[in-house]
Amino acid sequence: MPTLAEIRAFVRELSDVGAVVAVQEAAAARLVELDAAKRPVILPGRIGRINTTIRPVCLRRLTGTVGQPNKTGSRFDFLLDEDSTDQLRRDPTNTRFTIPEGEKRYRIPKVPADCIELTDVPADS
């Protein structure tokens, strides 16, 4: 395997813009692969928490079960547990989600995958 210095020297010697772009694209693709390998696998049925980066703020730190993904796997339905459903129902900052009084578990559609923190241990661990 070449050293980092050798790779840098190789790239410096490239005189064609297309070749530099190809190296850049390969490096970017590798970064995506490395990043994906570090992320936990989000699958329907996993238990999680909505993190503090989501908007609206009333959804932050609510807990529940991951539901079905969208076609790209970038967003998931999220079924709140009973405590979080009640918390969202009574949150004075919640102006978006109307939860009927008798509903025990409320489904939040299209939660971004980046906003879901898994709190359970996967079955294969």
mmCIF file of N, CA and C in Angstrom:
data_model
loop_
_atom_site.group_PDB
_atom_site.id
_atom_site.type_symbol
_atom_site.label_atom_id
_atom_site.label_comp_id
_atom_site.label_asym_id
_atom_site.label_seq_id
_atom_site.Cartn_x
_atom_site.Cartn_y
_atom_site.Cartn_z
ATOM 1 N N MET A 1 0.848 -1.178 0.000
ATOM 2 C CA MET A 1 0.000 0.000 0.000
ATOM 3 C C MET A 1 0.893 1.240 0.000
ATOM 4 N N PRO A 2 0.577 2.222 -0.842
ATOM 5 C CA PRO A 2 1.388 3.442 -0.878
ATOM 6 C C PRO A 2 1.191 4.275 0.387
ATOM 7 N N THR A 3 2.227 5.038 0.707
ATOM 8 C CA THR A 3 2.135 5.936 1.865
ATOM 9 C C THR A 3 1.321 7.166 1.485
ATOM 10 N N LEU A 4 0.925 7.914 2.492
ATOM 11 C CA LEU A 4 0.168 9.137 2.251
ATOM 12 C C LEU A 4 0.999 10.132 1.432
ATOM 13 N N ALA A 5 2.288 10.204 1.725
ATOM 14 C CA ALA A 5 3.166 11.100 0.963
ATOM 15 C C ALA A 5 3.217 10.700 -0.506
ATOM 16 N N GLU A 6 3.256 9.398 -0.787
ATOM 17 C CA GLU A 6 3.275 8.924 -2.172
ATOM 18 C C GLU A 6 1.961 9.250 -2.885
ATOM 19 N N ILE A 7 0.873 9.119 -2.175
ATOM 20 C CA ILE A 7 -0.435 9.436 -2.767
ATOM 21 C C ILE A 7 -0.511 10.927 -3.088
ATOM 22 N N ARG A 8 -0.074 11.750 -2.152
ATOM 23 C CA ARG A 8 -0.087 13.198 -2.399
ATOM 24 C C ARG A 8 0.793 13.566 -3.592
ATOM 25 N N ALA A 9 1.963 12.951 -3.677
ATOM 26 C CA ALA A 9 2.866 13.217 -4.801
ATOM 27 C C ALA A 9 2.211 12.787 -6.120
ATOM 28 N N PHE A 10 1.544 11.651 -6.106
ATOM 29 C CA PHE A 10 0.851 11.163 -7.301
ATOM 30 C C PHE A 10 -0.211 12.161 -7.756
ATOM 31 N N VAL A 11 -1.002 12.645 -6.809
ATOM 32 C CA VAL A 11 -2.071 13.586 -7.142
ATOM 33 C C VAL A 11 -1.475 14.899 -7.664
ATOM 34 N N ARG A 12 -0.371 15.353 -7.068
ATOM 35 C CA ARG A 12 0.278 16.583 -7.532
ATOM 36 C C ARG A 12 0.764 16.468 -8.976
ATOM 37 N N GLU A 13 1.111 15.274 -9.390
ATOM 38 C CA GLU A 13 1.633 15.052 -10.737
ATOM 39 C C GLU A 13 0.531 14.960 -11.791
ATOM 40 N N LEU A 14 -0.707 14.810 -11.372
ATOM 41 C CA LEU A 14 -1.799 14.714 -12.344
ATOM 42 C C LEU A 14 -1.975 16.047 -13.060
ATOM 43 N N SER A 15 -2.004 16.003 -14.384
ATOM 44 C CA SER A 15 -2.122 17.252 -15.144
ATOM 45 C C SER A 15 -3.504 17.416 -15.776
ATOM 46 N N ASP A 16 -4.303 16.382 -15.721
ATOM 47 C CA ASP A 16 -5.627 16.406 -16.339
ATOM 48 C C ASP A 16 -6.684 16.638 -15.250
ATOM 49 N N VAL A 17 -7.525 17.638 -15.465
ATOM 50 C CA VAL A 17 -8.586 17.941 -14.498
ATOM 51 C C VAL A 17 -9.486 16.727 -14.282
ATOM 52 N N GLY A 18 -9.785 16.024 -15.358
ATOM 53 C CA GLY A 18 -10.640 14.841 -15.247
ATOM 54 C C GLY A 18 -10.039 13.780 -14.339
ATOM 55 N N ALA A 19 -8.733 13.611 -14.380
ATOM 56 C CA ALA A 19 -8.072 12.628 -13.518
ATOM 57 C C ALA A 19 -8.137 13.056 -12.053
ATOM 58 N N VAL A 20 -7.953 14.341 -11.794
ATOM 59 C CA VAL A 20 -8.048 14.843 -10.422
ATOM 60 C C VAL A 20 -9.470 14.673 -9.897
ATOM 61 N N VAL A 21 -10.459 14.963 -10.748
ATOM 62 C CA VAL A 21 -11.862 14.795 -10.357
ATOM 63 C C VAL A 21 -12.150 13.325 -10.050
ATOM 64 N N ALA A 22 -11.611 12.412 -10.835
ATOM 65 C CA ALA A 22 -11.822 10.979 -10.596
ATOM 66 C C ALA A 22 -11.240 10.550 -9.249
ATOM 67 N N VAL A 23 -10.057 11.068 -8.910
ATOM 68 C CA VAL A 23 -9.448 10.760 -7.612
ATOM 69 C C VAL A 23 -10.305 11.338 -6.484
ATOM 70 N N GLN A 24 -10.771 12.565 -6.689
ATOM 71 C CA GLN A 24 -11.617 13.211 -5.683
ATOM 72 C C GLN A 24 -12.909 12.423 -5.479
ATOM 73 N N GLU A 25 -13.532 11.977 -6.554
ATOM 74 C CA GLU A 25 -14.770 11.192 -6.451
ATOM 75 C C GLU A 25 -14.522 9.864 -5.744
ATOM 76 N N ALA A 26 -13.390 9.237 -6.037
ATOM 77 C CA ALA A 26 -13.066 7.970 -5.368
ATOM 78 C C ALA A 26 -12.861 8.183 -3.871
ATOM 79 N N ALA A 27 -12.192 9.269 -3.515
ATOM 80 C CA ALA A 27 -11.980 9.566 -2.099
ATOM 81 C C ALA A 27 -13.302 9.866 -1.394
ATOM 82 N N ALA A 28 -14.174 10.611 -2.057
ATOM 83 C CA ALA A 28 -15.481 10.935 -1.471
ATOM 84 C C ALA A 28 -16.314 9.668 -1.282
ATOM 85 N N ALA A 29 -16.290 8.773 -2.267
ATOM 86 C CA ALA A 29 -17.040 7.514 -2.153
ATOM 87 C C ALA A 29 -16.515 6.676 -0.996
ATOM 88 N N ARG A 30 -15.193 6.670 -0.813
ATOM 89 C CA ARG A 30 -14.606 5.903 0.289
ATOM 90 C C ARG A 30 -15.007 6.504 1.637
ATOM 91 N N LEU A 31 -15.059 7.827 1.726
ATOM 92 C CA LEU A 31 -15.501 8.467 2.966
ATOM 93 C C LEU A 31 -16.938 8.086 3.308
ATOM 94 N N VAL A 32 -17.796 8.030 2.307
ATOM 95 C CA VAL A 32 -19.185 7.621 2.524
ATOM 96 C C VAL A 32 -19.230 6.185 3.039
ATOM 97 N N GLU A 33 -18.422 5.306 2.458
ATOM 98 C CA GLU A 33 -18.374 3.903 2.912
ATOM 99 C C GLU A 33 -17.909 3.809 4.364
ATOM 100 N N LEU A 34 -16.858 4.533 4.697
ATOM 101 C CA LEU A 34 -16.337 4.494 6.068
ATOM 102 C C LEU A 34 -17.349 5.049 7.060
ATOM 103 N N ASP A 35 -18.037 6.123 6.676
ATOM 104 C CA ASP A 35 -19.049 6.716 7.540
ATOM 105 C C ASP A 35 -20.214 5.756 7.755
ATOM 106 N N ALA A 36 -20.654 5.101 6.687
ATOM 107 C CA ALA A 36 -21.776 4.162 6.787
ATOM 108 C C ALA A 36 -21.429 2.983 7.683
ATOM 109 N N ALA A 37 -20.183 2.555 7.660
ATOM 110 C CA ALA A 37 -19.768 1.412 8.480
ATOM 111 C C ALA A 37 -19.819 1.750 9.967
ATOM 112 N N LYS A 38 -19.679 3.018 10.334
ATOM 113 C CA LYS A 38 -19.705 3.428 11.739
ATOM 114 C C LYS A 38 -21.112 3.587 12.277
ATOM 115 N N ARG A 39 -22.069 3.799 11.411
ATOM 116 C CA ARG A 39 -23.436 4.083 11.860
ATOM 117 C C ARG A 39 -24.161 2.799 12.260
ATOM 118 N N PRO A 40 -25.000 2.899 13.278
ATOM 119 C CA PRO A 40 -25.806 1.729 13.624
ATOM 120 C C PRO A 40 -26.853 1.465 12.539
ATOM 121 N N VAL A 41 -27.242 0.221 12.421
ATOM 122 C CA VAL A 41 -28.236 -0.153 11.421
ATOM 123 C C VAL A 41 -29.624 0.155 11.975
ATOM 124 N N ILE A 42 -30.321 1.064 11.307
ATOM 125 C CA ILE A 42 -31.678 1.420 11.727
ATOM 126 C C ILE A 42 -32.643 0.541 10.940
ATOM 127 N N LEU A 43 -33.377 -0.266 11.671
ATOM 128 C CA LEU A 43 -34.360 -1.168 11.065
ATOM 129 C C LEU A 43 -35.678 -1.051 11.810
ATOM 130 N N PRO A 44 -36.784 -1.340 11.124
ATOM 131 C CA PRO A 44 -38.078 -1.343 11.816
ATOM 132 C C PRO A 44 -38.046 -2.290 13.016
ATOM 133 N N GLY A 45 -38.640 -1.832 14.113
ATOM 134 C CA GLY A 45 -38.694 -2.638 15.325
ATOM 135 C C GLY A 45 -37.636 -2.281 16.350
ATOM 136 N N ARG A 46 -36.604 -1.544 15.940
ATOM 137 C CA ARG A 46 -35.572 -1.132 16.895
ATOM 138 C C ARG A 46 -36.143 -0.043 17.800
ATOM 139 N N ILE A 47 -35.638 0.020 19.023
ATOM 140 C CA ILE A 47 -36.072 0.998 20.013
ATOM 141 C C ILE A 47 -35.114 2.187 19.957
ATOM 142 N N GLY A 48 -35.674 3.401 20.027
ATOM 143 C CA GLY A 48 -34.801 4.562 19.925
ATOM 144 C C GLY A 48 -35.361 5.801 20.565
ATOM 145 N N ARG A 49 -34.590 6.873 20.401
ATOM 146 C CA ARG A 49 -34.939 8.186 20.922
ATOM 147 C C ARG A 49 -34.703 9.187 19.793
ATOM 148 N N ILE A 50 -35.583 10.157 19.681
ATOM 149 C CA ILE A 50 -35.381 11.235 18.724
ATOM 150 C C ILE A 50 -34.397 12.214 19.368
ATOM 151 N N ASN A 51 -33.311 12.525 18.659
ATOM 152 C CA ASN A 51 -32.264 13.344 19.272
ATOM 153 C C ASN A 51 -32.609 14.836 19.272
ATOM 154 N N THR A 52 -31.673 15.633 19.723
ATOM 155 C CA THR A 52 -31.945 17.064 19.932
ATOM 156 C C THR A 52 -31.694 17.932 18.702
ATOM 157 N N THR A 53 -31.430 17.312 17.555
ATOM 158 C CA THR A 53 -31.217 18.112 16.342
ATOM 159 C C THR A 53 -32.494 18.294 15.530
ATOM 160 N N ILE A 54 -33.556 17.602 15.914
ATOM 161 C CA ILE A 54 -34.796 17.643 15.123
ATOM 162 C C ILE A 54 -35.587 18.925 15.399
ATOM 163 N N ARG A 55 -36.317 19.322 14.406
ATOM 164 C CA ARG A 55 -37.312 20.385 14.548
ATOM 165 C C ARG A 55 -38.627 19.805 14.081
ATOM 166 N N PRO A 56 -39.712 20.038 14.722
ATOM 167 C CA PRO A 56 -39.932 20.961 15.814
ATOM 168 C C PRO A 56 -39.346 20.458 17.142
ATOM 169 N N VAL A 57 -39.082 21.413 18.011
ATOM 170 C CA VAL A 57 -38.439 21.142 19.290
ATOM 171 C C VAL A 57 -39.258 20.188 20.152
ATOM 172 N N CYS A 58 -40.569 20.190 20.010
ATOM 173 C CA CYS A 58 -41.426 19.340 20.856
ATOM 174 C C CYS A 58 -41.155 17.847 20.644
ATOM 175 N N LEU A 59 -40.459 17.464 19.559
ATOM 176 C CA LEU A 59 -40.155 16.048 19.303
ATOM 177 C C LEU A 59 -38.856 15.587 19.954
ATOM 178 N N ARG A 60 -38.068 16.507 20.446
ATOM 179 C CA ARG A 60 -36.760 16.163 20.995
ATOM 180 C C ARG A 60 -36.872 15.277 22.232
ATOM 181 N N ARG A 61 -36.052 14.229 22.231
ATOM 182 C CA ARG A 61 -35.920 13.261 23.342
ATOM 183 C C ARG A 61 -37.138 12.352 23.530
ATOM 184 N N LEU A 62 -38.059 12.345 22.579
ATOM 185 C CA LEU A 62 -39.177 11.404 22.680
ATOM 186 C C LEU A 62 -38.671 10.006 22.305
ATOM 187 N N THR A 63 -39.263 8.983 22.911
ATOM 188 C CA THR A 63 -38.806 7.610 22.701
ATOM 189 C C THR A 63 -39.901 6.772 22.057
ATOM 190 N N GLY A 64 -39.470 5.692 21.419
ATOM 191 C CA GLY A 64 -40.432 4.808 20.783
ATOM 192 C C GLY A 64 -39.757 3.753 19.937
ATOM 193 N N THR A 65 -40.493 3.274 18.938
ATOM 194 C CA THR A 65 -40.054 2.178 18.079
ATOM 195 C C THR A 65 -39.941 2.669 16.642
ATOM 196 N N VAL A 66 -38.843 2.310 15.994
ATOM 197 C CA VAL A 66 -38.639 2.676 14.598
ATOM 198 C C VAL A 66 -39.642 1.915 13.738
ATOM 199 N N GLY A 67 -40.282 2.629 12.823
ATOM 200 C CA GLY A 67 -41.240 2.023 11.902
ATOM 201 C C GLY A 67 -40.640 1.855 10.517
ATOM 202 N N GLN A 68 -41.481 1.894 9.511
ATOM 203 C CA GLN A 68 -41.063 1.652 8.132
ATOM 204 C C GLN A 68 -40.256 2.822 7.567
ATOM 205 N N PRO A 69 -39.242 2.512 6.747
ATOM 206 C CA PRO A 69 -38.457 3.572 6.108
ATOM 207 C C PRO A 69 -39.127 4.070 4.838
ATOM 208 N N ASN A 70 -38.663 5.232 4.372
ATOM 209 C CA ASN A 70 -39.076 5.673 3.042
ATOM 210 C C ASN A 70 -38.253 4.872 2.017
ATOM 211 N N LYS A 71 -38.408 5.152 0.749
ATOM 212 C CA LYS A 71 -37.742 4.355 -0.288
ATOM 213 C C LYS A 71 -36.222 4.411 -0.211
ATOM 214 N N THR A 72 -35.679 5.522 0.243
ATOM 215 C CA THR A 72 -34.220 5.661 0.302
ATOM 216 C C THR A 72 -33.629 5.291 1.653
ATOM 217 N N GLY A 73 -34.472 5.066 2.657
ATOM 218 C CA GLY A 73 -33.973 4.747 3.995
ATOM 219 C C GLY A 73 -33.433 5.957 4.732
ATOM 220 N N SER A 74 -33.751 7.150 4.232
ATOM 221 C CA SER A 74 -33.257 8.366 4.877
ATOM 222 C C SER A 74 -34.216 8.895 5.945
ATOM 223 N N ARG A 75 -35.454 8.402 5.932
ATOM 224 C CA ARG A 75 -36.464 8.805 6.916
ATOM 225 C C ARG A 75 -37.263 7.573 7.336
ATOM 226 N N PHE A 76 -37.734 7.611 8.578
ATOM 227 C CA PHE A 76 -38.487 6.488 9.122
ATOM 228 C C PHE A 76 -39.722 6.988 9.850
ATOM 229 N N ASP A 77 -40.793 6.190 9.796
ATOM 230 C CA ASP A 77 -41.899 6.438 10.712
ATOM 231 C C ASP A 77 -41.379 6.095 12.109
ATOM 232 N N PHE A 78 -41.921 6.752 13.126
ATOM 233 C CA PHE A 78 -41.461 6.532 14.495
ATOM 234 C C PHE A 78 -42.687 6.461 15.384
ATOM 235 N N LEU A 79 -42.926 5.279 15.978
ATOM 236 C CA LEU A 79 -44.088 5.054 16.828
ATOM 237 C C LEU A 79 -43.717 5.357 18.273
ATOM 238 N N LEU A 80 -44.255 6.447 18.791
ATOM 239 C CA LEU A 80 -43.938 6.856 20.161
ATOM 240 C C LEU A 80 -44.463 5.842 21.167
ATOM 241 N N ASP A 81 -43.735 5.671 22.271
ATOM 242 C CA ASP A 81 -44.256 4.839 23.359
ATOM 243 C C ASP A 81 -45.334 5.644 24.097
ATOM 244 N N GLU A 82 -45.997 5.023 25.056
ATOM 245 C CA GLU A 82 -47.130 5.671 25.722
ATOM 246 C C GLU A 82 -46.723 6.940 26.461
ATOM 247 N N ASP A 83 -45.582 6.905 27.172
ATOM 248 C CA ASP A 83 -45.148 8.085 27.926
ATOM 249 C C ASP A 83 -44.838 9.255 26.991
ATOM 250 N N SER A 84 -44.143 8.961 25.882
ATOM 251 C CA SER A 84 -43.798 10.032 24.946
ATOM 252 C C SER A 84 -45.034 10.559 24.219
ATOM 253 N N THR A 85 -45.990 9.670 23.929
ATOM 254 C CA THR A 85 -47.241 10.113 23.306
ATOM 255 C C THR A 85 -47.955 11.093 24.232
ATOM 256 N N ASP A 86 -48.020 10.752 25.506
ATOM 257 C CA ASP A 86 -48.671 11.628 26.479
ATOM 258 C C ASP A 86 -47.906 12.946 26.631
ATOM 259 N N GLN A 87 -46.579 12.857 26.639
ATOM 260 C CA GLN A 87 -45.752 14.060 26.759
ATOM 261 C C GLN A 87 -45.994 15.003 25.577
ATOM 262 N N LEU A 88 -46.033 14.451 24.353
ATOM 263 C CA LEU A 88 -46.264 15.274 23.169
ATOM 264 C C LEU A 88 -47.675 15.865 23.174
ATOM 265 N N ARG A 89 -48.652 15.078 23.606
ATOM 266 C CA ARG A 89 -50.036 15.546 23.671
ATOM 267 C C ARG A 89 -50.154 16.767 24.572
ATOM 268 N N ARG A 90 -49.420 16.776 25.678
ATOM 269 C CA ARG A 90 -49.546 17.843 26.673
ATOM 270 C C ARG A 90 -48.513 18.967 26.519
ATOM 271 N N ASP A 91 -47.610 18.834 25.559
ATOM 272 C CA ASP A 91 -46.559 19.839 25.361
ATOM 273 C C ASP A 91 -47.163 21.142 24.828
ATOM 274 N N PRO A 92 -47.028 22.249 25.562
ATOM 275 C CA PRO A 92 -47.622 23.517 25.107
ATOM 276 C C PRO A 92 -46.964 24.072 23.840
ATOM 277 N N THR A 93 -45.749 23.625 23.519
ATOM 278 C CA THR A 93 -45.089 24.099 22.300
ATOM 279 C C THR A 93 -45.508 23.308 21.067
ATOM 280 N N ASN A 94 -46.256 22.222 21.276
ATOM 281 C CA ASN A 94 -46.714 21.391 20.156
ATOM 282 C C ASN A 94 -47.930 22.030 19.498
ATOM 283 N N THR A 95 -47.704 22.577 18.312
ATOM 284 C CA THR A 95 -48.814 23.159 17.557
ATOM 285 C C THR A 95 -49.087 22.385 16.280
ATOM 286 N N ARG A 96 -48.304 21.334 16.060
ATOM 287 C CA ARG A 96 -48.365 20.611 14.787
ATOM 288 C C ARG A 96 -49.065 19.255 14.871
ATOM 289 N N PHE A 97 -48.936 18.579 15.984
ATOM 290 C CA PHE A 97 -49.452 17.213 16.107
ATOM 291 C C PHE A 97 -50.655 17.195 17.045
ATOM 292 N N THR A 98 -51.807 16.795 16.509
ATOM 293 C CA THR A 98 -53.017 16.674 17.319
ATOM 294 C C THR A 98 -53.202 15.209 17.658
ATOM 295 N N ILE A 99 -53.131 14.905 18.953
ATOM 296 C CA ILE A 99 -53.210 13.510 19.398
ATOM 297 C C ILE A 99 -54.497 13.336 20.188
ATOM 298 N N PRO A 100 -55.406 12.486 19.692
ATOM 299 C CA PRO A 100 -56.651 12.247 20.423
ATOM 300 C C PRO A 100 -56.371 11.714 21.830
ATOM 301 N N GLU A 101 -57.224 12.046 22.759
ATOM 302 C CA GLU A 101 -57.030 11.674 24.163
ATOM 303 C C GLU A 101 -56.925 10.171 24.370
ATOM 304 N N GLY A 102 -57.635 9.370 23.608
ATOM 305 C CA GLY A 102 -57.607 7.922 23.810
ATOM 306 C C GLY A 102 -56.445 7.205 23.127
ATOM 307 N N GLU A 103 -55.689 7.896 22.313
ATOM 308 C CA GLU A 103 -54.607 7.252 21.569
ATOM 309 C C GLU A 103 -53.399 7.001 22.470
ATOM 310 N N LYS A 104 -52.984 5.732 22.549
ATOM 311 C CA LYS A 104 -51.894 5.360 23.455
ATOM 312 C C LYS A 104 -50.524 5.565 22.832
ATOM 313 N N ARG A 105 -50.376 5.253 21.528
ATOM 314 C CA ARG A 105 -49.092 5.374 20.838
ATOM 315 C C ARG A 105 -49.314 6.136 19.536
ATOM 316 N N TYR A 106 -48.584 7.224 19.370
ATOM 317 C CA TYR A 106 -48.761 8.094 18.212
ATOM 318 C C TYR A 106 -47.605 7.890 17.231
ATOM 319 N N ARG A 107 -47.929 7.870 15.937
ATOM 320 C CA ARG A 107 -46.922 7.678 14.895
ATOM 321 C C ARG A 107 -46.494 9.024 14.333
ATOM 322 N N ILE A 108 -45.183 9.291 14.407
ATOM 323 C CA ILE A 108 -44.593 10.483 13.785
ATOM 324 C C ILE A 108 -44.057 10.038 12.424
ATOM 325 N N PRO A 109 -44.549 10.601 11.332
ATOM 326 C CA PRO A 109 -44.048 10.187 10.019
ATOM 327 C C PRO A 109 -42.749 10.900 9.646
ATOM 328 N N LYS A 110 -41.937 10.221 8.852
ATOM 329 C CA LYS A 110 -40.776 10.819 8.162
ATOM 330 C C LYS A 110 -39.753 11.466 9.083
ATOM 331 N N VAL A 111 -39.366 10.778 10.153
ATOM 332 C CA VAL A 111 -38.303 11.281 11.021
ATOM 333 C C VAL A 111 -36.971 11.003 10.326
ATOM 334 N N PRO A 112 -36.115 12.015 10.141
ATOM 335 C CA PRO A 112 -34.828 11.780 9.477
ATOM 336 C C PRO A 112 -33.986 10.754 10.239
ATOM 337 N N ALA A 113 -33.334 9.876 9.508
ATOM 338 C CA ALA A 113 -32.496 8.841 10.128
ATOM 339 C C ALA A 113 -31.427 9.455 11.023
ATOM 340 N N ASP A 114 -30.892 10.600 10.632
ATOM 341 C CA ASP A 114 -29.861 11.259 11.430
ATOM 342 C C ASP A 114 -30.385 11.752 12.773
ATOM 343 N N CYS A 115 -31.692 11.813 12.936
ATOM 344 C CA CYS A 115 -32.291 12.291 14.182
ATOM 345 C C CYS A 115 -32.714 11.143 15.106
ATOM 346 N N ILE A 116 -32.413 9.907 14.721
ATOM 347 C CA ILE A 116 -32.803 8.752 15.534
ATOM 348 C C ILE A 116 -31.572 8.149 16.183
ATOM 349 N N GLU A 117 -31.595 8.077 17.512
ATOM 350 C CA GLU A 117 -30.541 7.408 18.278
ATOM 351 C C GLU A 117 -31.112 6.077 18.756
ATOM 352 N N LEU A 118 -30.473 4.985 18.382
ATOM 353 C CA LEU A 118 -30.946 3.673 18.819
ATOM 354 C C LEU A 118 -30.518 3.455 20.262
ATOM 355 N N THR A 119 -31.450 2.938 21.082
ATOM 356 C CA THR A 119 -31.147 2.719 22.495
ATOM 357 C C THR A 119 -31.179 1.247 22.880
ATOM 358 N N ASP A 120 -31.593 0.391 21.962
ATOM 359 C CA ASP A 120 -31.598 -1.038 22.262
ATOM 360 C C ASP A 120 -30.314 -1.680 21.750
ATOM 361 N N VAL A 121 -30.072 -2.908 22.165
ATOM 362 C CA VAL A 121 -28.928 -3.675 21.691
ATOM 363 C C VAL A 121 -29.408 -4.547 20.559
ATOM 364 N N PRO A 122 -28.749 -4.486 19.374
ATOM 365 C CA PRO A 122 -29.213 -5.315 18.256
ATOM 366 C C PRO A 122 -29.155 -6.795 18.605
ATOM 367 N N ALA A 123 -30.020 -7.572 17.982
ATOM 368 C CA ALA A 123 -30.153 -9.001 18.282
ATOM 369 C C ALA A 123 -28.858 -9.771 18.040
ATOM 370 N N ASP A 124 -28.034 -9.362 17.086
ATOM 371 C CA ASP A 124 -26.825 -10.120 16.742
ATOM 372 C C ASP A 124 -25.607 -9.716 17.579
ATOM 373 N N SER A 125 -25.795 -8.864 18.598
ATOM 374 C CA SER A 125 -24.659 -8.435 19.424
ATOM 375 C C SER A 125 -24.453 -9.368 20.587
#
